[in-house]
Short mmCIF file of N, CA and C in Angstrom, two decimals:
data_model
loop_
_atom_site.label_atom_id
_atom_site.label_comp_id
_atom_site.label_asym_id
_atom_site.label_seq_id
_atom_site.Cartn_x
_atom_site.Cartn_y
_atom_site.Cartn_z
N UNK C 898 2.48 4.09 21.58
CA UNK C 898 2.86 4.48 20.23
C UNK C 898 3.31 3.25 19.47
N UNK C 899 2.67 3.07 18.09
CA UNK C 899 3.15 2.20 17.21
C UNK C 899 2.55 2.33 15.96
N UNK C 900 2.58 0.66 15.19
CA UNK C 900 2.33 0.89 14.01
C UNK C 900 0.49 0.65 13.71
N UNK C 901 0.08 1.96 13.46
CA UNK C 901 -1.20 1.77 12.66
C UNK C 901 -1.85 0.79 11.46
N UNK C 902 -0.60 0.93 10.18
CA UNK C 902 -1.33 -0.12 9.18
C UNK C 902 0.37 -0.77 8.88
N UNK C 903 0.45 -1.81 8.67
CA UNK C 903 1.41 -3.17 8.20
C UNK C 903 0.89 -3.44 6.39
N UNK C 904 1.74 -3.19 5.44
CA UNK C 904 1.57 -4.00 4.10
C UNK C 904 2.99 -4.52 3.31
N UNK C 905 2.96 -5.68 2.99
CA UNK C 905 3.74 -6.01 2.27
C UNK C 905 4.29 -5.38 1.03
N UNK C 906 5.73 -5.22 1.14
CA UNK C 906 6.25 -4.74 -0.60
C UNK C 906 6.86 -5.60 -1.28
N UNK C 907 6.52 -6.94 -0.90
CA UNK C 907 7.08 -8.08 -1.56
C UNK C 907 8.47 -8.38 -1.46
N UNK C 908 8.99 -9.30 -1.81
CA UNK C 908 10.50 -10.13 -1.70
C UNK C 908 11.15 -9.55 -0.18
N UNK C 909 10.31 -9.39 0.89
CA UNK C 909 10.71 -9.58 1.90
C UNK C 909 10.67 -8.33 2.95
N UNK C 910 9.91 -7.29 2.11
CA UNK C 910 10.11 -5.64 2.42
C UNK C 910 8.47 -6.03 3.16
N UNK C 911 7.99 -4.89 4.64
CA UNK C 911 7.55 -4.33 4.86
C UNK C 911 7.56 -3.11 5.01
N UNK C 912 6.26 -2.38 4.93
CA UNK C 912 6.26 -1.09 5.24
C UNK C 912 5.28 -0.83 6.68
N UNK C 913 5.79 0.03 7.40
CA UNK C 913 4.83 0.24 8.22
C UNK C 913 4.83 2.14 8.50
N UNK C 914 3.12 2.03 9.25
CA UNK C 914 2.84 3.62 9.02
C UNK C 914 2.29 3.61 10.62
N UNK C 915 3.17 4.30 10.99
CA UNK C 915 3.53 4.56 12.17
C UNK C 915 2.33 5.60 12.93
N UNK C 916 1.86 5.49 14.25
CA UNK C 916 0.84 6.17 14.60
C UNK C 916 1.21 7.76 14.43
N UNK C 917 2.43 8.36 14.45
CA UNK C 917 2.82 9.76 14.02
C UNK C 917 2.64 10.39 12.61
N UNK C 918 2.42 9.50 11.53
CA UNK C 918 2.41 9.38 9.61
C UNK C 918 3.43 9.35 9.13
N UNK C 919 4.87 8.47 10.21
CA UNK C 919 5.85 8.11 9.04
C UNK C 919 5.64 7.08 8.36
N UNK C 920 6.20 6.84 7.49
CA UNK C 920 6.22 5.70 7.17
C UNK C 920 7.49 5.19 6.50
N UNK C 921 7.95 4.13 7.85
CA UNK C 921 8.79 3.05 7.84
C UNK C 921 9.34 1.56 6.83
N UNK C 922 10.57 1.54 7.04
CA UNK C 922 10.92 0.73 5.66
C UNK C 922 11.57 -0.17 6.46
N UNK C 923 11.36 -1.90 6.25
CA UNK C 923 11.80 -3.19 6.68
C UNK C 923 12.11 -4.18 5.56
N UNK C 924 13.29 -4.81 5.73
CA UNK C 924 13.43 -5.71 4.28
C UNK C 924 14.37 -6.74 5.33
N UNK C 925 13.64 -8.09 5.47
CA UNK C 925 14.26 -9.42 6.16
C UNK C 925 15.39 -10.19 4.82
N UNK C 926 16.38 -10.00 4.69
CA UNK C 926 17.20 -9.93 3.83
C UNK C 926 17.29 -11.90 3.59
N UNK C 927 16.95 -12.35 5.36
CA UNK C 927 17.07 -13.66 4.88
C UNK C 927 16.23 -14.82 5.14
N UNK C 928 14.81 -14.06 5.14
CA UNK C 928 13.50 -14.89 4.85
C UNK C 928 13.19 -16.20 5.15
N UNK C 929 14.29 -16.43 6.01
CA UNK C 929 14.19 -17.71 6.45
C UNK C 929 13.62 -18.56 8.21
N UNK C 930 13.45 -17.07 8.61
CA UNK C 930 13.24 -17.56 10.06
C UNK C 930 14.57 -17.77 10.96
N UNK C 931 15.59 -17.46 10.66
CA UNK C 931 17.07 -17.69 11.42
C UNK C 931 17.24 -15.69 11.79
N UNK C 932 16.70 -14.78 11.40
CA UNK C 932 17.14 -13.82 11.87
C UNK C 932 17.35 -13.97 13.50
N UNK C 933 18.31 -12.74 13.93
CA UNK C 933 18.17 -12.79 15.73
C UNK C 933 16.58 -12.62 16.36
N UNK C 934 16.20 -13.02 17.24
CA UNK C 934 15.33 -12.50 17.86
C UNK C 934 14.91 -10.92 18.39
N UNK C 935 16.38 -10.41 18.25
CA UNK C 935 16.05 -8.84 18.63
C UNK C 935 16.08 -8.11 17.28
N UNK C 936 16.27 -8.94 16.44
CA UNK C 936 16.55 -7.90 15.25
C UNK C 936 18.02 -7.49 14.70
N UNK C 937 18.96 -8.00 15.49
CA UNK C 937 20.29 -7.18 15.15
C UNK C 937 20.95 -8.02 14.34
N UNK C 938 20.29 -9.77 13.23
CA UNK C 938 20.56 -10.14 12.43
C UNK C 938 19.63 -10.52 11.43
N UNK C 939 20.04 -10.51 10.30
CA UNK C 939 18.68 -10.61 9.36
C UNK C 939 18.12 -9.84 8.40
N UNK C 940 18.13 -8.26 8.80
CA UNK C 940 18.02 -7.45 8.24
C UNK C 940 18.50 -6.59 7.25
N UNK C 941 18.01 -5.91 6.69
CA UNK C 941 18.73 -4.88 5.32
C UNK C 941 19.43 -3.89 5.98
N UNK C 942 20.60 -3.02 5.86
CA UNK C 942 21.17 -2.39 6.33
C UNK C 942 20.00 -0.90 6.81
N UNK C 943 19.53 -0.34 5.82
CA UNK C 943 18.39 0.69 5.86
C UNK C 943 17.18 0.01 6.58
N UNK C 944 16.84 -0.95 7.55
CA UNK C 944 15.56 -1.27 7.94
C UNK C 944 15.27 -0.48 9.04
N UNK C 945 13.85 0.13 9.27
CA UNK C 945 14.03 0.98 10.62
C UNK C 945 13.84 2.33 10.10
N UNK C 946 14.16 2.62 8.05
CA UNK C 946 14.77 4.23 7.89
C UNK C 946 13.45 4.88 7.49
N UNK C 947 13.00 6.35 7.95
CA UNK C 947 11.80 6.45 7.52
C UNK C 947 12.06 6.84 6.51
N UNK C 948 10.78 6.54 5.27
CA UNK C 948 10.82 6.58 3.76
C UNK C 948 10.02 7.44 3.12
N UNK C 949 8.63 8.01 4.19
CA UNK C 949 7.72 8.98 3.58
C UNK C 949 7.07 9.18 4.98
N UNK C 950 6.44 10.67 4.96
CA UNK C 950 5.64 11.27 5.92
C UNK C 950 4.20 11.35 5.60
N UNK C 951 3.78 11.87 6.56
CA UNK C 951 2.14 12.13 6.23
C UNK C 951 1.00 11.12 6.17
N UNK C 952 1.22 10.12 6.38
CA UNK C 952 0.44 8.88 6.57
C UNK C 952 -0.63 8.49 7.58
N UNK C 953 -0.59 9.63 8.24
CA UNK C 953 -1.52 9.31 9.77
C UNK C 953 -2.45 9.69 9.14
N UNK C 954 -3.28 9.74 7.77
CA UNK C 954 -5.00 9.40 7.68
C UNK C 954 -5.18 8.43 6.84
N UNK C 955 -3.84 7.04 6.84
CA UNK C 955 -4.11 5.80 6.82
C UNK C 955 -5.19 5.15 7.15
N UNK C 956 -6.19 5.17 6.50
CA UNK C 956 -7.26 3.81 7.45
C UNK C 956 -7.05 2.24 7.21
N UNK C 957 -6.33 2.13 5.50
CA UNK C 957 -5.69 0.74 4.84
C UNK C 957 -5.16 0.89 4.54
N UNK C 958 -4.13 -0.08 4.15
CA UNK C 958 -2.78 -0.01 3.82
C UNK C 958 -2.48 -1.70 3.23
N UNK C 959 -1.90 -1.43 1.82
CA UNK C 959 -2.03 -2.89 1.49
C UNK C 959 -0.87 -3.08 0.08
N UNK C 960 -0.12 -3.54 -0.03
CA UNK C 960 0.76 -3.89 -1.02
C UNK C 960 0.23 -4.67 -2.28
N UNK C 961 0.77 -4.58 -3.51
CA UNK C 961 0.22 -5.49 -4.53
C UNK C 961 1.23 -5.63 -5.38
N UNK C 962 2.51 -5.73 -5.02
CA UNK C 962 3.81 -6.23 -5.19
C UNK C 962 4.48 -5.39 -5.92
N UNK C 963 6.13 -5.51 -6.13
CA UNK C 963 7.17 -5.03 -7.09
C UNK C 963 7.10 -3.15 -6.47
N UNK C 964 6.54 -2.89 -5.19
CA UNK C 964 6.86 -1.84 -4.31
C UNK C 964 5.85 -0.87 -4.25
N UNK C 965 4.43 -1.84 -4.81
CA UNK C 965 3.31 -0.70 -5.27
C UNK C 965 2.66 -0.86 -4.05
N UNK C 966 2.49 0.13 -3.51
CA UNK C 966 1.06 0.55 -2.33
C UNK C 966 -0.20 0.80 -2.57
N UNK C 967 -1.07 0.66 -1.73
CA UNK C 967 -2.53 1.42 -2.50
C UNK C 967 -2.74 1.46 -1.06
N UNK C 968 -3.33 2.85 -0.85
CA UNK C 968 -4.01 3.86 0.73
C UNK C 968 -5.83 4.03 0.81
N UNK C 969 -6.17 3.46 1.47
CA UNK C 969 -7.34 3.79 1.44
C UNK C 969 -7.31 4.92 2.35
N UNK C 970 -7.69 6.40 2.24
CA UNK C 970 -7.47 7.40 3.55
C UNK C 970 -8.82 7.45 3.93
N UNK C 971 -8.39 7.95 5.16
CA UNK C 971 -9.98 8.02 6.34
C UNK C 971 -10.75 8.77 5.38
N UNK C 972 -10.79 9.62 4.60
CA UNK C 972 -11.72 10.39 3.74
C UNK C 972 -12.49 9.54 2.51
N UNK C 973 -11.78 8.30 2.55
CA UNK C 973 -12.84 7.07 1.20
C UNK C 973 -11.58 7.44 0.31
N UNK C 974 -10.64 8.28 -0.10
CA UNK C 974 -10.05 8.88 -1.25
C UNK C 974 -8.59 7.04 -1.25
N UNK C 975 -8.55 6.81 -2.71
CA UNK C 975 -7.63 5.55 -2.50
C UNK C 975 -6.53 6.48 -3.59
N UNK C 976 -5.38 6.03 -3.02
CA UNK C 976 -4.16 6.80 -3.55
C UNK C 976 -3.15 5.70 -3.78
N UNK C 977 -2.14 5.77 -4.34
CA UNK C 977 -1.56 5.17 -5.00
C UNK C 977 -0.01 5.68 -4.74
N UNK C 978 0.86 4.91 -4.87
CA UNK C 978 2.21 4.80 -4.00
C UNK C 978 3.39 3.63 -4.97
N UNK C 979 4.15 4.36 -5.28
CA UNK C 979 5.33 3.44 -6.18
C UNK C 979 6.67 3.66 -5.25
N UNK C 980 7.58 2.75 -4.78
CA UNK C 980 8.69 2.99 -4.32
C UNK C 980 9.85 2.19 -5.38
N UNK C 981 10.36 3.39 -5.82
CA UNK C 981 11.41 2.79 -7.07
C UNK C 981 12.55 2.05 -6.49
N UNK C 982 13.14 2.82 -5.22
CA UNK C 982 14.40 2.06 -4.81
C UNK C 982 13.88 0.96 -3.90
N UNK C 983 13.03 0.94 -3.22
CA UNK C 983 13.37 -0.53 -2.92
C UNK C 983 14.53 -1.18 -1.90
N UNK C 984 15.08 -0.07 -1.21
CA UNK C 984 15.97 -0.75 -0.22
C UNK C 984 16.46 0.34 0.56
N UNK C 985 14.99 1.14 1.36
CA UNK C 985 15.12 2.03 2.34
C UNK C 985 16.00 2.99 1.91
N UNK C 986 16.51 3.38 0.69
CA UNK C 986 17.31 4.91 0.96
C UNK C 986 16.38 6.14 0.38
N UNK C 987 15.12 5.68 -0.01
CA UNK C 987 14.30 6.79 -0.06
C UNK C 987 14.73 8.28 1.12
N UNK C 988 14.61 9.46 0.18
CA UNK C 988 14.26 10.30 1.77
C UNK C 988 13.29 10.65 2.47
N UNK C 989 13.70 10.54 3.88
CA UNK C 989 12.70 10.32 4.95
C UNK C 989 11.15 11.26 4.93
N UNK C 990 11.34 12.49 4.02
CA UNK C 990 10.20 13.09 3.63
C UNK C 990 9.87 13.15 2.50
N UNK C 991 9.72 11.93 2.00
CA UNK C 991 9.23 10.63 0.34
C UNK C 991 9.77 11.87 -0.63
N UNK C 992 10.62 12.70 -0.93
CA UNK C 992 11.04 13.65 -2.23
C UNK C 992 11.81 12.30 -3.29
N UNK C 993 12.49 11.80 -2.66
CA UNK C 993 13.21 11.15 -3.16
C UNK C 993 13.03 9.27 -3.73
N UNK C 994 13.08 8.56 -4.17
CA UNK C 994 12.94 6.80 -4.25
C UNK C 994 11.88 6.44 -4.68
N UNK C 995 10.56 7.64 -4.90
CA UNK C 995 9.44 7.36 -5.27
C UNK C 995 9.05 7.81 -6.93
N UNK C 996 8.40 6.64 -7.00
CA UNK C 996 7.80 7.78 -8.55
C UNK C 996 6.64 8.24 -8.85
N UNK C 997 6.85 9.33 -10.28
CA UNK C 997 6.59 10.25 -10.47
C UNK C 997 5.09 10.42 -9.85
N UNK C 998 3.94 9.72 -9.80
CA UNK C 998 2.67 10.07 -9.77
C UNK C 998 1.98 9.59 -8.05
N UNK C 999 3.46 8.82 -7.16
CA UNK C 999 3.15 8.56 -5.78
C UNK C 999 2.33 9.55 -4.97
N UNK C 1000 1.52 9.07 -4.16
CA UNK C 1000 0.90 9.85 -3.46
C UNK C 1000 -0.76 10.24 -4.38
N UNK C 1001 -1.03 10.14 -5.98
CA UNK C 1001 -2.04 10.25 -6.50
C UNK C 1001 -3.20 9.67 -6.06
N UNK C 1002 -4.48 10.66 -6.05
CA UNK C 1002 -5.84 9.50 -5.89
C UNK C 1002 -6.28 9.06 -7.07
N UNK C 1003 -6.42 8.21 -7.22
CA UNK C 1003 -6.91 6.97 -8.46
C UNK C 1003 -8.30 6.73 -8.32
N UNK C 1004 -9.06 6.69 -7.09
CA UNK C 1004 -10.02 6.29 -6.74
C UNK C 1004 -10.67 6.96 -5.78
N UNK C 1005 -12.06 6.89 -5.90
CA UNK C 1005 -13.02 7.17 -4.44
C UNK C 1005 -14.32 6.55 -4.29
N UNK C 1006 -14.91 6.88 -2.61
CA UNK C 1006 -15.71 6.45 -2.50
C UNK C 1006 -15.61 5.07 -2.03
N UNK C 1007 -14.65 5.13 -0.73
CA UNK C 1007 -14.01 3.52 -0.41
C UNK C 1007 -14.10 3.19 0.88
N UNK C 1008 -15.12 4.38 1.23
CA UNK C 1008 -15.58 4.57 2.95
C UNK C 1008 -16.18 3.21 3.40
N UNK C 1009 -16.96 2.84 2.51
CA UNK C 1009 -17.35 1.38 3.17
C UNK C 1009 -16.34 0.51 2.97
N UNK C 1010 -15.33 0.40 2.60
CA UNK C 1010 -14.40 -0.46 2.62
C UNK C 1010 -13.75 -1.00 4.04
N UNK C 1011 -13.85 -2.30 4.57
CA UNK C 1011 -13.43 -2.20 5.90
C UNK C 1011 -11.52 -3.19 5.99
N UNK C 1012 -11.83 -3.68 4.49
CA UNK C 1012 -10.51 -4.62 4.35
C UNK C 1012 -10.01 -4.42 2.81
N UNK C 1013 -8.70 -4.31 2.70
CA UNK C 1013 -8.77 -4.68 1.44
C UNK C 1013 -7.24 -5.06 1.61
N UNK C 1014 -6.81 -6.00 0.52
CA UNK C 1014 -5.64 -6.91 0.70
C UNK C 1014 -4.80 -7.02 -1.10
N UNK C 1015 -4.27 -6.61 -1.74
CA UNK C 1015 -3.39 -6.85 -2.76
C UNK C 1015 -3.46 -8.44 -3.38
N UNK C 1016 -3.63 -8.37 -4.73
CA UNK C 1016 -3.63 -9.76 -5.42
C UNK C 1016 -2.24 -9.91 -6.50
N UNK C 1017 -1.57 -8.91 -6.23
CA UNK C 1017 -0.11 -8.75 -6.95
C UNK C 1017 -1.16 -8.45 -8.32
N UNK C 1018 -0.03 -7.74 -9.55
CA UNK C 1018 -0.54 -7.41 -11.01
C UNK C 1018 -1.31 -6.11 -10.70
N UNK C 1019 -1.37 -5.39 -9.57
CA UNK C 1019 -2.10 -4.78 -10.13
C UNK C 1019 -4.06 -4.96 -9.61
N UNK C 1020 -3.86 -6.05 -8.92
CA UNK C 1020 -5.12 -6.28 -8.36
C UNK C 1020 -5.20 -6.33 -6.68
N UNK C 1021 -6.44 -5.71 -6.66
CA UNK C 1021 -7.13 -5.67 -5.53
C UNK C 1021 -8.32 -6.07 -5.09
N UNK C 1022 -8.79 -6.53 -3.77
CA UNK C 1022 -10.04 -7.55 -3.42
C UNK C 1022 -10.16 -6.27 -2.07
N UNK C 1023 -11.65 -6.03 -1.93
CA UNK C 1023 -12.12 -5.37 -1.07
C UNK C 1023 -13.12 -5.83 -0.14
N UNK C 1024 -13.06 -5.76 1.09
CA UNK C 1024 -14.37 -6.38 1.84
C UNK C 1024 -15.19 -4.97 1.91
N UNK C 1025 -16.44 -4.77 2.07
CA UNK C 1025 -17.27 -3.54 1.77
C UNK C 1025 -17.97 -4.19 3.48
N UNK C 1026 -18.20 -3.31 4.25
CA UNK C 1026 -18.93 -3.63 5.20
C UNK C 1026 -20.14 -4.25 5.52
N UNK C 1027 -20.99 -4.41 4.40
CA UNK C 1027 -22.02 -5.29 4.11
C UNK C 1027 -21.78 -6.82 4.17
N UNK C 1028 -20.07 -7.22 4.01
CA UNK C 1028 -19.84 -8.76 3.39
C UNK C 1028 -19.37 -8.94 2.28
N UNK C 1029 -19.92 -7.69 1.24
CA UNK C 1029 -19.27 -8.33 0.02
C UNK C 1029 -18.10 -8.04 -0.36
N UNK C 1030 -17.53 -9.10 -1.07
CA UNK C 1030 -16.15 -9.06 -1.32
C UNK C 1030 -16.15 -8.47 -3.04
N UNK C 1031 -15.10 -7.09 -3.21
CA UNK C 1031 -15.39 -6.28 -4.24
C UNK C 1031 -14.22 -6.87 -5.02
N UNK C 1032 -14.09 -6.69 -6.62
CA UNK C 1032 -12.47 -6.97 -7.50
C UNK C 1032 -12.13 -5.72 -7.98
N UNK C 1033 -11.09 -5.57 -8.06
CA UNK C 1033 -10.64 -3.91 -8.84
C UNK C 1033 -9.30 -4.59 -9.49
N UNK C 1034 -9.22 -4.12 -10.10
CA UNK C 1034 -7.78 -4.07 -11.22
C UNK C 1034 -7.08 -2.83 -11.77
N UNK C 1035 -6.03 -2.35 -11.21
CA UNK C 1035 -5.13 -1.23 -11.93
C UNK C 1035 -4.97 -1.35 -13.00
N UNK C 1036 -5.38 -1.28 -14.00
CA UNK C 1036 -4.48 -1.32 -15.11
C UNK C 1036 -3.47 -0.36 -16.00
N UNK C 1037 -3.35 0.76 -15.14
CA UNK C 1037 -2.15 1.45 -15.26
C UNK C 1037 -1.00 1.61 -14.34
N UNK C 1038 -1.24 0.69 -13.46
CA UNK C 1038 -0.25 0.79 -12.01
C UNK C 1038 0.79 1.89 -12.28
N UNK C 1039 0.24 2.72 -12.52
CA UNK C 1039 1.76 4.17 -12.38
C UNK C 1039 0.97 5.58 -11.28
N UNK C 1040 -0.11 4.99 -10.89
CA UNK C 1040 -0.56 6.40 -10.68
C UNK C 1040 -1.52 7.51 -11.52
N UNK C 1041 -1.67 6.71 -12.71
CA UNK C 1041 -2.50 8.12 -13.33
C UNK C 1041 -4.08 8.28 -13.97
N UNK C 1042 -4.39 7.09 -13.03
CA UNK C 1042 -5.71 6.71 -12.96
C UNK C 1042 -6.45 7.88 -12.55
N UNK C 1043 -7.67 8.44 -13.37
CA UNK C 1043 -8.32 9.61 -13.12
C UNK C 1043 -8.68 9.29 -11.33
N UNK C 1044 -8.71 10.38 -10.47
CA UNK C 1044 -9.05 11.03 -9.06
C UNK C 1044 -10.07 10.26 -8.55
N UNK C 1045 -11.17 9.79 -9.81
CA UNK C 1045 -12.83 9.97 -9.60
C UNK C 1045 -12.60 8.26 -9.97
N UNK C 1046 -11.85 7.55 -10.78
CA UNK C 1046 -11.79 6.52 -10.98
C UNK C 1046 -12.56 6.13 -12.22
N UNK C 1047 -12.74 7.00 -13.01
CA UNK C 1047 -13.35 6.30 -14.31
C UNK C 1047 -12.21 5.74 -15.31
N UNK C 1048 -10.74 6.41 -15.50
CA UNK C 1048 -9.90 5.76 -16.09
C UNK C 1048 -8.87 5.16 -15.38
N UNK C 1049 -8.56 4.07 -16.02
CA UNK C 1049 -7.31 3.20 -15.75
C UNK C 1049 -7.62 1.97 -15.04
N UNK C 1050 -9.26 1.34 -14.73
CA UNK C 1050 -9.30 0.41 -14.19
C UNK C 1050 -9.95 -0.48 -14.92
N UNK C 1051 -9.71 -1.89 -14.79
CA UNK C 1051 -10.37 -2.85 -15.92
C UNK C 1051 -11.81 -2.90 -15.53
N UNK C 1052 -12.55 -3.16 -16.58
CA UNK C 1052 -13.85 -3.39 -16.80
C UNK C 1052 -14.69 -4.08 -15.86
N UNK C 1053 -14.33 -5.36 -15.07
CA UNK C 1053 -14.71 -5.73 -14.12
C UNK C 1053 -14.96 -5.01 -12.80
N UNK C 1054 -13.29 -4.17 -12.82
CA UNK C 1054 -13.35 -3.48 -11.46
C UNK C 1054 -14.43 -2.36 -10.68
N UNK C 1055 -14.87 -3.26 -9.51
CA UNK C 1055 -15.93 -2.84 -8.43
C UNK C 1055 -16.98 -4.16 -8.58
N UNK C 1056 -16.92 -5.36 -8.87
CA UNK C 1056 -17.94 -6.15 -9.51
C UNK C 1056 -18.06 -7.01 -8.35
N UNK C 1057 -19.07 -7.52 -7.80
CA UNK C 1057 -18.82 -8.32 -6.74
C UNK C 1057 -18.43 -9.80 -7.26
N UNK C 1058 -17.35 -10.44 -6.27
CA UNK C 1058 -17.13 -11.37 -6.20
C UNK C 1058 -17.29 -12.20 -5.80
N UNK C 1059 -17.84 -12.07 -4.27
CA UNK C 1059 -18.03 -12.92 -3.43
C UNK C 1059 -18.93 -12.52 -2.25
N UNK C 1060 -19.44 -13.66 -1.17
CA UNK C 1060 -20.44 -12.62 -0.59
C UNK C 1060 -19.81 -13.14 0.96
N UNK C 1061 -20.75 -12.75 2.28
CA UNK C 1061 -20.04 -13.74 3.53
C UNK C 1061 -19.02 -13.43 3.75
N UNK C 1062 -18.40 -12.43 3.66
CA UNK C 1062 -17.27 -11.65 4.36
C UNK C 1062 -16.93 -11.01 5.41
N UNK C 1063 -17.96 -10.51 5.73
CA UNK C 1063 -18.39 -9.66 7.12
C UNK C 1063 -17.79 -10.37 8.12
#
């Protein structure tokens, strides 16, 4: 038993989504590489606390800073994730620390997606199983990007960028 997908929430927070679908809250308070080795210095008081359930049809998992998530689920469906507080006191079955539109699909059709990694702002880079490397841009980072993905993403987004990825 462990963690399925690892993404950054920036200034020092991980999240992790646990092979059961919690999902776990970590914040290294002092980013410096001096924490203990076991963990019992270093840390945010809440690290360890679970923050949201239901996560076990995680296939990606990827941060794009200031506490925003983006989910690619085993179904292609990409959803979207805001954590307002920011220092594990969310409650453990996400009602609480999140906002309003968390958990929304924004996007689909992401089955070929085998990587995708956060560019902070709001941007995202996708590897597509072919090699190519895809660009997307939120440009409403709140969540209320139509289901199907025709609104809220910039003009570029899905355009290839790059190729040799595979």
């Amino acid at each position: 038993m462990g963690f399925t997908q690892l993404a950054s929430g920036d200034i020092g927070i991980i999240y992790g989504v646990h092979d059961d679908g919690r999902l776990l809250f970590y914040k290294d308070e002092w980013r410096d590489g001096s924490n203990a080795a076991n963990g019992s210095t270093g840390w945010s008081r809440n690290t360890g606390h679970q923050v949201g359930q239901h996560f076990e049809g995680a296939r990606l998992l990827t941060g794009s800073g200031d506490g925003t998530l983006y989910m690619v689920h085993q179904d292609g469906r990409l959803l979207f994730y805001k954590d307002e507080s920011r220092d594990g006191s969310n409650a453990a079955n996400g009602s609480t620390g999140w906002s309003r539109n968390t958990g929304h699909q924004i996007g689909q059709h992401f089955e070929a997606i085998k990587q995708i990694v956060g560019g902070g702002d709001g941007i995202l880079y996708a590897v597509h199983q072919d090699g190519r490397l895809l660009f997307f841009k939120d440009e409403f980072q709140d969540g209320s990007n139509a289901p199907d993905g025709s609104t809220g993403w910039s003009k570029g987004s899905g355009n290839q960028v790059g190729q040799g990825w595979a």
